[in-house]
Short mmCIF file of C-alpha atoms and ligand atoms in Angstrom, two decimals:
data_model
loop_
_atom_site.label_atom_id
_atom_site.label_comp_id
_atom_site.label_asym_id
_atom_site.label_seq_id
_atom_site.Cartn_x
_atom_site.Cartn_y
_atom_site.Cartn_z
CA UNK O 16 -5.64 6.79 -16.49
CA UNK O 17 -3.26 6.68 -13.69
CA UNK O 18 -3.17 3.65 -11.18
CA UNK O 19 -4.35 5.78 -8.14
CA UNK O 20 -7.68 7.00 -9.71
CA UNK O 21 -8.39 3.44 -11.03
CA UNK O 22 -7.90 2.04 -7.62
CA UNK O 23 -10.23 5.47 -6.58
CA UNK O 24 -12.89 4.61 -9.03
CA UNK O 25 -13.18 1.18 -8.39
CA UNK O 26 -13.30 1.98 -4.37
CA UNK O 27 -16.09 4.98 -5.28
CA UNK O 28 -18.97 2.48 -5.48
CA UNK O 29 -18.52 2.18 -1.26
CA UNK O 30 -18.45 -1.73 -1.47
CA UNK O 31 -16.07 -4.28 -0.37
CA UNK O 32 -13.25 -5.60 -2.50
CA UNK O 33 -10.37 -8.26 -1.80
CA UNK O 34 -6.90 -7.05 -2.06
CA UNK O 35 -6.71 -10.11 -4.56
CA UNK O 36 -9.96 -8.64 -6.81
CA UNK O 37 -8.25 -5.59 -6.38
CA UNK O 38 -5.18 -6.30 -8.03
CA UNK O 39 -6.28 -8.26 -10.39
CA UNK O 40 -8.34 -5.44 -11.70
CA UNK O 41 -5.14 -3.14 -11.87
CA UNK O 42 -3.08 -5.91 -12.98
CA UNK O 43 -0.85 -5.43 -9.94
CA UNK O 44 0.71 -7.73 -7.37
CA UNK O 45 -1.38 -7.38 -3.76
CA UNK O 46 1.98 -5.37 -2.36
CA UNK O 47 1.58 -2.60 -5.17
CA UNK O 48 -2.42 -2.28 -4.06
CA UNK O 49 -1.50 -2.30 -0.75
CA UNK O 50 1.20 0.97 -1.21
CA UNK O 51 -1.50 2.62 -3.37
CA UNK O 52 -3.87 2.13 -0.84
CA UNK O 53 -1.71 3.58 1.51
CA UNK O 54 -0.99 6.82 -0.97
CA UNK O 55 -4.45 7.43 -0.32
CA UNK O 56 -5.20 6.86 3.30
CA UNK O 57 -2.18 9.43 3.38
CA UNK O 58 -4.09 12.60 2.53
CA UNK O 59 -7.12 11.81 4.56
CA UNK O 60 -9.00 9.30 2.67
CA UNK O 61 -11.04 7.41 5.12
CA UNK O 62 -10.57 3.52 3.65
CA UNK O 63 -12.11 0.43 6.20
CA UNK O 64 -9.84 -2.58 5.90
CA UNK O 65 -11.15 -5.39 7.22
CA UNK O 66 -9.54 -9.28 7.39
CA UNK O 67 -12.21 -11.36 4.94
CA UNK O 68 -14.06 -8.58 3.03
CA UNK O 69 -10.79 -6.33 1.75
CA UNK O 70 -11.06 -2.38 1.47
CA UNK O 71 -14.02 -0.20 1.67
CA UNK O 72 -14.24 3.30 1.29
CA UNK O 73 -16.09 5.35 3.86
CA UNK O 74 -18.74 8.10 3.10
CA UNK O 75 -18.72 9.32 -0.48
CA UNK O 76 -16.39 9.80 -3.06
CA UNK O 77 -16.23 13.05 -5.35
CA UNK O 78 -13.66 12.97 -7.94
CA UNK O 79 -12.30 15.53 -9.78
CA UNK O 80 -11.98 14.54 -13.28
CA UNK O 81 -10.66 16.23 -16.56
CA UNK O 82 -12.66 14.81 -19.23
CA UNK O 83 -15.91 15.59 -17.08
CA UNK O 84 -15.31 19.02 -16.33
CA UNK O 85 -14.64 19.85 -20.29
CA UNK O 86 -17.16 18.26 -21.41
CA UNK O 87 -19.54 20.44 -19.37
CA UNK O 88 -17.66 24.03 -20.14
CA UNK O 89 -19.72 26.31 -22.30
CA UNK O 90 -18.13 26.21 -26.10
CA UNK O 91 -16.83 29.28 -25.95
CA UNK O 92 -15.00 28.61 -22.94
CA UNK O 93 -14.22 25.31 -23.80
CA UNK O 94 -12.28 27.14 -27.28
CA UNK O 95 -10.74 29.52 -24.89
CA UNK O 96 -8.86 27.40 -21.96
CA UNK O 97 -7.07 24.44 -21.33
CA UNK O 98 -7.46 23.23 -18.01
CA UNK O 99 -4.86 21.21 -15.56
CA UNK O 100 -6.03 19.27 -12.78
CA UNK O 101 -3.99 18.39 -9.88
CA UNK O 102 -4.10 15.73 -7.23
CA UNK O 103 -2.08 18.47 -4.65
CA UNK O 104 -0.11 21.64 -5.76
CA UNK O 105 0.90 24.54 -2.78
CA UNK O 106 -1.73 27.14 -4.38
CA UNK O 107 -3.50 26.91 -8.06
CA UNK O 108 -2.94 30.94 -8.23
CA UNK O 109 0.74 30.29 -7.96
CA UNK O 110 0.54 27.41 -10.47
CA UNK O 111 -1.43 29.59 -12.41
CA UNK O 112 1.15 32.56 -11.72
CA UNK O 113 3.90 30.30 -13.24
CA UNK O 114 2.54 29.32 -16.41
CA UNK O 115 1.54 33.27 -17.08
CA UNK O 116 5.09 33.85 -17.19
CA UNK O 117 6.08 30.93 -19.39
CA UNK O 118 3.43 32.65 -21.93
CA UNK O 119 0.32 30.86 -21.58
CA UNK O 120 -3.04 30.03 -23.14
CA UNK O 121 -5.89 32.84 -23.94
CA UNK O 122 -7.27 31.53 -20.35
CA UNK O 123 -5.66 28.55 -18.20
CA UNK O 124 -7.44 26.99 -15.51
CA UNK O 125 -6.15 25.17 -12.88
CA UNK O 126 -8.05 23.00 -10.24
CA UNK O 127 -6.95 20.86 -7.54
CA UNK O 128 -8.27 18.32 -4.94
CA UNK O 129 -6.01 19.68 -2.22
CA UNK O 130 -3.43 22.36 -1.68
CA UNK O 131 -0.77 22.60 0.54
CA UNK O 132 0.28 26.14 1.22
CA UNK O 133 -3.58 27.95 0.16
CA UNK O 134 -3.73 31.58 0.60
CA UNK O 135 -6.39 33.82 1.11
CA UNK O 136 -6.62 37.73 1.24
CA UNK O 137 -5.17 40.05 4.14
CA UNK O 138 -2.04 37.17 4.37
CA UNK O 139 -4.99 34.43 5.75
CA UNK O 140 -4.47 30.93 5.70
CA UNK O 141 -7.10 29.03 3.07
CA UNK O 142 -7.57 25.64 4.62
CA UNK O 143 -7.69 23.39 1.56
CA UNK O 144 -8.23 19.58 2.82
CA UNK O 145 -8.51 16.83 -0.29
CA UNK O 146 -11.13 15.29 -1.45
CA UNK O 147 -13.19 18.30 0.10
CA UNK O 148 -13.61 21.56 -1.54
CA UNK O 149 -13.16 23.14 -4.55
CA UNK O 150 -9.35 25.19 -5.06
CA UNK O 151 -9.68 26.48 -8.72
CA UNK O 152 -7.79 29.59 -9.94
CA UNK O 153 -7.90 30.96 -13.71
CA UNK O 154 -5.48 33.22 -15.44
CA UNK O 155 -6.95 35.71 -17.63
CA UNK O 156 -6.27 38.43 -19.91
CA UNK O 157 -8.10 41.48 -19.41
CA UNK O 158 -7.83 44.72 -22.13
CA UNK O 159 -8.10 48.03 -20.24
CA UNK O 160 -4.96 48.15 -17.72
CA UNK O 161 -5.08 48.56 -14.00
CA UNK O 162 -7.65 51.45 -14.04
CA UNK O 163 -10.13 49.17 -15.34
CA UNK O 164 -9.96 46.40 -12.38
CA UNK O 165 -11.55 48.21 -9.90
CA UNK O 166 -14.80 46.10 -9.20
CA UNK O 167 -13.52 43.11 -11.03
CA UNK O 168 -13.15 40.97 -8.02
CA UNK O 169 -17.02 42.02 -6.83
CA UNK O 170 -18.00 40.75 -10.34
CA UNK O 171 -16.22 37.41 -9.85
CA UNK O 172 -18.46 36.82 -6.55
CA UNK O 173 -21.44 37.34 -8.62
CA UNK O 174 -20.44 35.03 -11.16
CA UNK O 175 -19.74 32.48 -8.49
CA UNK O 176 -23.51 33.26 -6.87
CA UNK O 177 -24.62 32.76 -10.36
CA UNK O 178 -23.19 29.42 -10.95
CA UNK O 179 -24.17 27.87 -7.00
CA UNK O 180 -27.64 29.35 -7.90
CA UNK O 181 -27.79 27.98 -11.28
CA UNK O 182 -26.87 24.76 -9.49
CA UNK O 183 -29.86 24.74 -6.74
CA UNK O 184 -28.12 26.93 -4.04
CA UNK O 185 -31.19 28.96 -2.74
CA UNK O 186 -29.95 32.66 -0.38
CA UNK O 187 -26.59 32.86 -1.34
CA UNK O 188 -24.71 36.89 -0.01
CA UNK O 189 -22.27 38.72 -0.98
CA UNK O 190 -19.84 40.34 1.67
CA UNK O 191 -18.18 43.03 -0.02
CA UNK O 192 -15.67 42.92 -1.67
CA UNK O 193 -16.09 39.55 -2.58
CA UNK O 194 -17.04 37.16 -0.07
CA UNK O 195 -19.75 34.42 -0.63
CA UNK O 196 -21.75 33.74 2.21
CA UNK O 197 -24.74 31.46 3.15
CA UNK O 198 -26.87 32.52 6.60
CA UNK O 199 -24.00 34.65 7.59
CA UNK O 200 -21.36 32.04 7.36
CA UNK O 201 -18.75 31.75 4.55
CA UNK O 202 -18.76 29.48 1.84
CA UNK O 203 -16.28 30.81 -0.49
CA UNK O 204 -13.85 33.03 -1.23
CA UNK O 205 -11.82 35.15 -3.54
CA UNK O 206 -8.84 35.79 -3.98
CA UNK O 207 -7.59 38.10 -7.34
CA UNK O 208 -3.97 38.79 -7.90
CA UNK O 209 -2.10 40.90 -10.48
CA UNK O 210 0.49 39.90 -12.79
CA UNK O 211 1.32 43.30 -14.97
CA UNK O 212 0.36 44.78 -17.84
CA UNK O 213 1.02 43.60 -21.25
CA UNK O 214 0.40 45.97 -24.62
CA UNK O 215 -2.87 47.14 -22.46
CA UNK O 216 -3.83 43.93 -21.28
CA UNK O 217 -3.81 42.86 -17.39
CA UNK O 218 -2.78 39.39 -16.49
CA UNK O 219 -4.95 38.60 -13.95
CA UNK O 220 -5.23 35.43 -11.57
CA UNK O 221 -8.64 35.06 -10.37
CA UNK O 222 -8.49 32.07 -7.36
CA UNK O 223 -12.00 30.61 -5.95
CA UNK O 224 -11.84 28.51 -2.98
CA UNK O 225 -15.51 26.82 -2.22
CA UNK O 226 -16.82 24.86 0.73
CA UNK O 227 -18.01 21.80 -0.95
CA UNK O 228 -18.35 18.34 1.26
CA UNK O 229 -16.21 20.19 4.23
CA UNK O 230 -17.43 18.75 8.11
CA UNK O 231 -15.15 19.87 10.07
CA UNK O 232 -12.06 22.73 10.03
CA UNK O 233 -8.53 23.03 11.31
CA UNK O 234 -7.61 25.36 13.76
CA UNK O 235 -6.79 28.11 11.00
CA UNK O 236 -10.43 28.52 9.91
CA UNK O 237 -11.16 31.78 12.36
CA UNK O 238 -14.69 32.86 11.07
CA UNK O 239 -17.97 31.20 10.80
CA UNK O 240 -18.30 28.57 7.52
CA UNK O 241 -20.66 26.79 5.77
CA UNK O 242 -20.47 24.45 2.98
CA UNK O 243 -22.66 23.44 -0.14
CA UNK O 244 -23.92 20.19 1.70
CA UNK O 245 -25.16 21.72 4.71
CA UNK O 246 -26.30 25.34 2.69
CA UNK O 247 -28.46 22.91 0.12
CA UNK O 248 -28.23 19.22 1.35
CA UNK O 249 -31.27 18.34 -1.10
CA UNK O 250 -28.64 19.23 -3.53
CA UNK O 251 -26.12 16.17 -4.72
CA UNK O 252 -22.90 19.03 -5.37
CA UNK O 253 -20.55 17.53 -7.91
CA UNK O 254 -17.13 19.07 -7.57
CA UNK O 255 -16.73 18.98 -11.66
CA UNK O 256 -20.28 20.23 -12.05
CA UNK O 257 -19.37 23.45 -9.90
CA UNK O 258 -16.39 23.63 -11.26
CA UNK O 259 -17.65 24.19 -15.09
CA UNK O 260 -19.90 26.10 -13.89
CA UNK O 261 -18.12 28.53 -12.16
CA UNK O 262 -15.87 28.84 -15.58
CA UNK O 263 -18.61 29.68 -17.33
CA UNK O 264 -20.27 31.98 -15.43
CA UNK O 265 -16.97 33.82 -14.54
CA UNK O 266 -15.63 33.96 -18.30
CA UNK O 267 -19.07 35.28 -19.57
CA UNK O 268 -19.57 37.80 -16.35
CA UNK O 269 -15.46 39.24 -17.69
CA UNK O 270 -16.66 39.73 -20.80
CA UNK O 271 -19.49 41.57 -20.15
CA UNK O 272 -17.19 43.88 -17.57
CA UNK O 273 -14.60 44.12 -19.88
CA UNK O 274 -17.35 45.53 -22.51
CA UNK O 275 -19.28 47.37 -19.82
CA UNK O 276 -17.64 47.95 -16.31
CA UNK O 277 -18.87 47.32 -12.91
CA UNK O 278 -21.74 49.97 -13.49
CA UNK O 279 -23.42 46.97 -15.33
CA UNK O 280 -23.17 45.28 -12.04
CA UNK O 281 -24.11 47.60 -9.52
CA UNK O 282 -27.52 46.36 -9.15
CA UNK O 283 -27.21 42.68 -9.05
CA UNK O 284 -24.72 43.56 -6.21
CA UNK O 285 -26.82 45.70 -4.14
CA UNK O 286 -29.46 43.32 -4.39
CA UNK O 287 -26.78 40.16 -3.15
CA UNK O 288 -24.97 42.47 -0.85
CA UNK O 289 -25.36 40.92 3.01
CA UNK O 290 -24.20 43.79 4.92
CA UNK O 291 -27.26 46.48 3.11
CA UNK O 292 -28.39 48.46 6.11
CA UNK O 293 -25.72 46.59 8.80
CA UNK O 294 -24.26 48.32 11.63
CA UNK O 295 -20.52 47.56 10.45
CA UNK O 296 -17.44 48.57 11.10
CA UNK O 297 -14.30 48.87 9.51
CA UNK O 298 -10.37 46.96 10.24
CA UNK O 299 -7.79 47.89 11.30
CA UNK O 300 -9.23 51.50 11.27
CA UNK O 301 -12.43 51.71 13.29
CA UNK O 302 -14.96 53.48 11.57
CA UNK O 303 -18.63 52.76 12.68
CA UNK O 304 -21.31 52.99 10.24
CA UNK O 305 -24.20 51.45 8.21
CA UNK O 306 -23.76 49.35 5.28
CA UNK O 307 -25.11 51.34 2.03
CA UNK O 308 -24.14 49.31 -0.65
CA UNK O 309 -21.50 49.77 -3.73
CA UNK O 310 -21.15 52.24 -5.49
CA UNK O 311 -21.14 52.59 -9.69
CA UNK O 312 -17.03 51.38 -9.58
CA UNK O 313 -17.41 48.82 -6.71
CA UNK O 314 -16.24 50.78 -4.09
CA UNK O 315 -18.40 50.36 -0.62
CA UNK O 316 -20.81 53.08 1.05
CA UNK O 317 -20.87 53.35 4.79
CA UNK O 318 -22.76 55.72 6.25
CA UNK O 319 -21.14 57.24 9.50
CA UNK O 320 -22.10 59.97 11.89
CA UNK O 321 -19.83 62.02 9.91
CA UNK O 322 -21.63 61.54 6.43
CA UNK O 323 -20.97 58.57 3.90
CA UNK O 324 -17.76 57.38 3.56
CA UNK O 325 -16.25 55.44 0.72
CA UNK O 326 -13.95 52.36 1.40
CA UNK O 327 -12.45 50.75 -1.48
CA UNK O 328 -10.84 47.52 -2.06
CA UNK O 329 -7.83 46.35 0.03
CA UNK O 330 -7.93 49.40 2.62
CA UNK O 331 -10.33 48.02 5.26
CA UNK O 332 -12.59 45.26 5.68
CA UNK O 333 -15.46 45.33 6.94
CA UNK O 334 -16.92 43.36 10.04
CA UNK O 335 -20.69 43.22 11.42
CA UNK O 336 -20.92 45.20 14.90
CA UNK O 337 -22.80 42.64 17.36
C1 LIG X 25 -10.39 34.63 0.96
O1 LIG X 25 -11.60 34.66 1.19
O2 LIG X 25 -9.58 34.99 1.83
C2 LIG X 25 -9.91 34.17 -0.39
C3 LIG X 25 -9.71 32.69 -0.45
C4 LIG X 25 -9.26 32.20 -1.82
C5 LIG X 25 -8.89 30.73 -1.81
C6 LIG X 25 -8.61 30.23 -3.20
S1 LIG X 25 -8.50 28.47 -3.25
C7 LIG X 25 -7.90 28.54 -4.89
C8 LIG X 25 -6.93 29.71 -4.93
N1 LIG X 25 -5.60 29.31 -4.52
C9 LIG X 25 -5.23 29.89 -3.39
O3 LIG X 25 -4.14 29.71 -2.82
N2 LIG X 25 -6.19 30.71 -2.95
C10 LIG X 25 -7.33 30.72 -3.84
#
């Protein structure tokens, strides 16, 4: 185990501890605690220090942790991946994106606790503070080429539904394409990127960003947002737990698309979607509608004035009209 996590796991239990009791734990001199320490406070760790008592940590602590979140991946996924988890990376899908082109596992997951340069669709910003949320992206084969991926990224945000609900999350939406919301508000997101085709495989890196333990935002968070604390508080939300989870469910739901396509899906969309019978409209084109659900390849129905029109994936997004 490295020092830092030591130091973290001792601090987890939210009690006091000497600077001597702490280095004597690590088998460190009182300097090297105190530059650990410091490694910490860096990212946003709230530690108390106080002259007398030592070093407490504030609030709780949520680690993410290796061992943990294998030992609670489904066997078949467990035989499928191998997993890397980071203490900060710029984005997993580019770390992801990287080791696909070095060769790479069947499936390879990786997780982090923050990232620096996050994306998220249309060229956004994904605000990805440490110790918060969850920033897990996994690169997967998929047989079928490009023409099968159309409504792949709406069956990821049902697998990711599946696992919060499996979890306790009660009302979870889906805002097409792939959106997860809670009351309105967003509490994670999607973000699928392409990597070419190989002997009629896709490489595909499928990123999920979830509002875990999040309080507060930076300025670059423009919409409405929730997190898994507020959206279930009677819930205790383990990072690893949703983590595994969301594996599972997402490397069962590809399968099953892979076998089967999105019409297998259609339903359990419709009946998640958030924006059913809306008045929407569309950006940057302004088309003014109501929301009628996806149709059998994923693609959404809005019904306009003019008749239904079908909006697929990347073109427009869609917005609520107040
Ligand atoms: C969106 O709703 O705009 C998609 C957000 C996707 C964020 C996740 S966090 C893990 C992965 N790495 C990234 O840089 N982005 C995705």
């Amino acid at each position: 185990m490295r020092k830092n996590q030591t130091l973290l796991s001792i601090l987890s239990d939210g009690e006091w501890h000497s600077g001597e009791a702490l280095a004597q734990s690590l088998g460190v001199s009182r300097t090297a605690v105190w530059k650990q320490l410091n490694r910490l406070i860096e990212p946003g760790l709230a530690i108390e220090r106080v002259r007398g008592k030592g070093y407490r940590l504030q609030g709780h602590l949520d680690l993410l942790d290796h061992d943990a979140i294998i030992s609670l991946l489904a066997d078949s996924a467990r035989r499928r991946a191998s997993l890397e988890v980071l203490d900060k990376v710029d984005s997993t899908n580019s770390r992801v994106m990287q080791f696909e082109r070095r060769g790479g596992d069947d499936v390879f997951i990786c997780v982090a606790d923050r990232q620096t340069q996050g994306r998220g669709r249309r060229g956004r910003v994904w605000s990805s503070p440490a110790g918060e949320n969850i920033y897990l992206s996994m690169g997967v084969r998929l047989q079928g080429g490009f023409s099968a991926l159309e409504g792949l990224s709406l069956v990821v945000g049902i697998a990711v539904c599946r696992a919060l609900e499996s979890l306790g999350l009660k009302g979870a939406a889906l805002k097409w394409p792939n959106d997860v919301l809670f009351n309105g508000c967003k509490l994670a997101g999607i973000l699928i990127e392409l990597q070419g085709e190989l002997e009629g495989a896709v490489r595909v890196i499928v990123g999920v960003g979830i509002n875990v333990h999040m309080d507060r935002v930076d300025a670059a968070v423009d919409q409405p947002w929730v997190s898994l604390d507020r959206a279930a508080p009677s819930v205790t939300w383990r990072r690893n737990e949703i983590i595994a989870e969301v594996v599972n469910q997402t490397l069962e739901a590809l399968a099953h698309f892979e076998r089967a396509g999105f019409t297998a899906f259609q339903d359990e969309w419709r009946a998640r979607d958030g924006l059913l019978g809306a008045s929407l409209h569309t950006e940057p084109e302004n088309l003014q509608g109501v929301g009628a659900g996806v149709d059998s390849a994923g693609a959404y129905l809005l019904d306009t004035a003019d008749g239904q029109v079908i909006i697929r994936a990347g073109e427009l997004s869609l917005r609520r009209s107040q």
